[in-house]
Amino acid sequence: MTDETAKTTHFGFADIPETEKAGRVRGVFGSVASKYDVMNDAMSMGIHRIWKDAMMDWLAPRAGQKLLDVAGGTGDISFRFLKRAGSGHATVLDLTEPMLVEGRKRAEAEAMAASLDWIVGDAMALPFEDNTFDVYTISFGIRNVTRPQEALNEAYRVLKPGGRLMVLEFSQIPNPAMQWAYDRYSFNVIPAMGQVIANDRESYQYLVESIRKFPDQETFLGMVRSAGFEQAKYRNLTLGVACLHSGWKL
Ligand SMILES: C[S@@+](CC[C@H](N)C(=O)[O-])C[C@H]1O[C@@H](n2cnc3c(N)ncnc32)[C@H](O)[C@@H]1O
């Protein structure tokens, strides 16, 4: 028998017991929920919108598809997906209820209410049967999950045969000089912006640290393949600041 309490994981640059991570992550996103959308635009200078649109370009949603948007937060991916598909259904699942509450307040949520479900849940233990969804997305979510490989395994389980996985996440910049410049920006500017806009420096300090701890493009590609996905590939966005990983359950 393994002692579950002895296992540790990272929370930003800190090592903590695995059993504490989900609670800490819920604390971060519960705290920033009401300012989350404003902060996204401020921190990325609007670029997160371009990345999310690039995700849709590669995904090419089709009419009638059923999407599971894990760590879906305030709904950015699901809204885009339904707009592009024209018809279909999206389930937004998230660990942090206040994020879903903010999402439901958005004008798009009202306009698309009949095509949307909002569910509190954990990426590592999805409350759905096998072979349920056509598409699984997780955008800026998987680096917060305690055991990302388990989330990928769950994605594979709930997708139908022929279903598609698409992950959008911060990644590592292959060019060291650019990585240095990017680190200066993220470690100096983002926590300060979090303090001014959301009155919460610590949550944004966690954000930048968690980005640095996330596996690089090739390592994560191996994890996507280990979950069973085929034709797994990735595309860098903005020189590797972010990255899209795609895979198919065939
Ligand atoms: C940075 S936000 C991303 C929200 C949205 N997908 C986007 O791209 O704007 C990360 C979200 O992941 C959620 N999250 C973290 N760990 C999770 C888990 N284990 N299961 C489900 N959601 C999780 C958080 O609650 C938070 O809402």
CSV table of C-alpha atoms in Angstrom, one decimal, residues 62-183:
chain,number,residue,atom,x,y,z
A,62,ARG,CA,-18.6,21.1,-36.7
A,63,ALA,CA,-22.4,21.5,-36.4
A,64,GLY,CA,-24.0,19.1,-33.8
A,65,GLN,CA,-20.8,18.2,-32.0
A,66,LYS,CA,-20.8,17.6,-28.2
A,67,LEU,CA,-17.9,19.4,-26.4
A,68,LEU,CA,-16.6,18.8,-22.9
A,69,ASP,CA,-14.6,21.9,-21.9
A,70,VAL,CA,-12.6,20.9,-18.8
A,71,ALA,CA,-11.3,23.7,-16.5
A,72,GLY,CA,-13.7,25.8,-18.6
A,73,GLY,CA,-13.8,28.6,-16.1
A,74,THR,CA,-15.8,31.6,-17.4
A,75,GLY,CA,-16.6,29.9,-20.7
A,76,ASP,CA,-14.3,31.5,-23.2
A,77,ILE,CA,-13.7,28.2,-25.1
A,78,SER,CA,-17.2,26.9,-25.0
A,79,PHE,CA,-18.7,30.2,-26.3
A,80,ARG,CA,-16.2,30.2,-29.2
A,81,PHE,CA,-16.8,26.6,-30.0
A,82,LEU,CA,-20.6,27.0,-30.1
A,83,LYS,CA,-20.3,30.1,-32.3
A,84,ARG,CA,-18.1,28.3,-34.8
A,85,ALA,CA,-20.1,25.1,-34.8
A,86,GLY,CA,-23.4,26.9,-35.4
A,87,SER,CA,-25.2,24.1,-33.4
A,88,GLY,CA,-24.1,21.6,-30.8
A,89,HIS,CA,-23.7,21.4,-27.1
A,90,ALA,CA,-21.0,22.4,-24.6
A,91,THR,CA,-20.4,21.2,-21.1
A,92,VAL,CA,-18.2,23.6,-19.1
A,93,LEU,CA,-16.7,21.7,-16.1
A,94,ASP,CA,-14.6,23.4,-13.5
A,95,LEU,CA,-13.2,22.7,-10.0
A,96,THR,CA,-14.0,26.2,-8.8
A,97,GLU,CA,-17.7,27.1,-8.7
A,98,PRO,CA,-17.2,30.9,-8.5
A,99,MET,CA,-15.5,30.7,-12.0
A,100,LEU,CA,-18.6,29.1,-13.4
A,101,VAL,CA,-20.8,31.6,-11.6
A,102,GLU,CA,-18.9,34.4,-13.4
A,103,GLY,CA,-19.2,32.6,-16.7
A,104,ARG,CA,-23.0,32.3,-16.4
A,105,LYS,CA,-23.3,36.1,-15.9
A,106,ARG,CA,-21.8,36.7,-19.4
A,107,ALA,CA,-24.0,37.8,-22.2
A,108,GLU,CA,-23.0,34.8,-24.3
A,109,ALA,CA,-24.1,32.4,-21.6
A,110,GLU,CA,-27.6,33.8,-21.7
A,111,ALA,CA,-27.7,33.8,-25.5
A,112,MET,CA,-26.5,30.2,-25.7
A,113,ALA,CA,-28.2,28.9,-22.5
A,114,ALA,CA,-30.0,26.1,-24.2
A,115,SER,CA,-26.7,24.6,-25.5
A,116,LEU,CA,-24.7,24.9,-22.3
A,117,ASP,CA,-24.3,23.0,-19.1
A,118,TRP,CA,-22.1,24.2,-16.2
A,119,ILE,CA,-20.8,21.5,-13.9
A,120,VAL,CA,-18.5,21.6,-10.8
A,121,GLY,CA,-16.0,18.7,-11.1
A,122,ASP,CA,-12.4,17.5,-11.2
A,123,ALA,CA,-10.5,16.8,-14.4
A,124,MET,CA,-9.0,13.7,-12.8
A,125,ALA,CA,-12.4,12.1,-12.1
A,126,LEU,CA,-14.9,13.1,-14.7
A,127,PRO,CA,-18.6,12.4,-13.8
A,128,PHE,CA,-19.4,11.1,-17.3
A,129,GLU,CA,-19.6,7.7,-18.9
A,130,ASP,CA,-17.1,6.3,-21.4
A,131,ASN,CA,-17.4,7.4,-25.0
A,132,THR,CA,-19.7,10.4,-24.4
A,133,PHE,CA,-18.1,13.5,-26.2
A,134,ASP,CA,-16.9,14.4,-29.7
A,135,VAL,CA,-14.4,17.0,-28.5
A,136,TYR,CA,-12.5,17.5,-25.2
A,137,THR,CA,-10.8,20.9,-24.6
A,138,ILE,CA,-8.7,22.1,-21.7
A,139,SER,CA,-7.4,25.7,-22.0
A,140,PHE,CA,-4.9,27.0,-19.4
A,141,GLY,CA,-6.2,24.4,-17.0
A,142,ILE,CA,-4.1,21.3,-17.1
A,143,ARG,CA,-1.0,22.9,-15.5
A,144,ASN,CA,-3.2,23.4,-12.3
A,145,VAL,CA,-4.3,19.7,-12.1
A,146,THR,CA,-2.5,17.7,-9.4
A,147,ARG,CA,-1.8,14.7,-11.8
A,148,PRO,CA,-2.0,15.9,-15.4
A,149,GLN,CA,-1.5,12.4,-16.8
A,150,GLU,CA,-4.7,11.3,-15.0
A,151,ALA,CA,-6.6,14.1,-16.6
A,152,LEU,CA,-5.4,13.1,-20.0
A,153,ASN,CA,-6.4,9.5,-19.3
A,154,GLU,CA,-9.9,10.7,-18.3
A,155,ALA,CA,-10.1,12.7,-21.5
A,156,TYR,CA,-9.4,9.6,-23.5
A,157,ARG,CA,-12.0,7.6,-21.6
A,158,VAL,CA,-14.9,10.1,-22.1
A,159,LEU,CA,-14.2,10.8,-25.7
A,160,LYS,CA,-16.0,8.8,-28.4
A,161,PRO,CA,-13.9,6.8,-30.8
A,162,GLY,CA,-13.1,9.3,-33.5
A,163,GLY,CA,-13.1,12.1,-30.8
A,164,ARG,CA,-10.5,14.9,-30.6
A,165,LEU,CA,-8.5,16.2,-27.7
A,166,MET,CA,-7.1,19.8,-27.8
A,167,VAL,CA,-5.0,21.3,-25.0
A,168,LEU,CA,-4.1,25.0,-24.9
A,169,GLU,CA,-1.4,25.7,-22.3
A,170,PHE,CA,1.5,28.0,-21.5
A,171,SER,CA,4.7,26.3,-22.6
A,172,GLN,CA,8.5,26.8,-22.7
A,173,ILE,CA,10.2,29.2,-25.2
A,174,PRO,CA,13.0,27.2,-27.0
A,175,ASN,CA,15.2,30.3,-27.4
A,176,PRO,CA,17.0,31.1,-24.1
A,177,ALA,CA,17.4,34.8,-24.7
A,178,MET,CA,13.7,35.2,-25.3
A,179,GLN,CA,12.9,33.0,-22.4
A,180,TRP,CA,15.0,35.3,-20.2
A,181,ALA,CA,13.1,38.4,-21.5
A,182,TYR,CA,9.8,36.7,-21.0
A,183,ASP,CA,10.7,35.6,-17.4
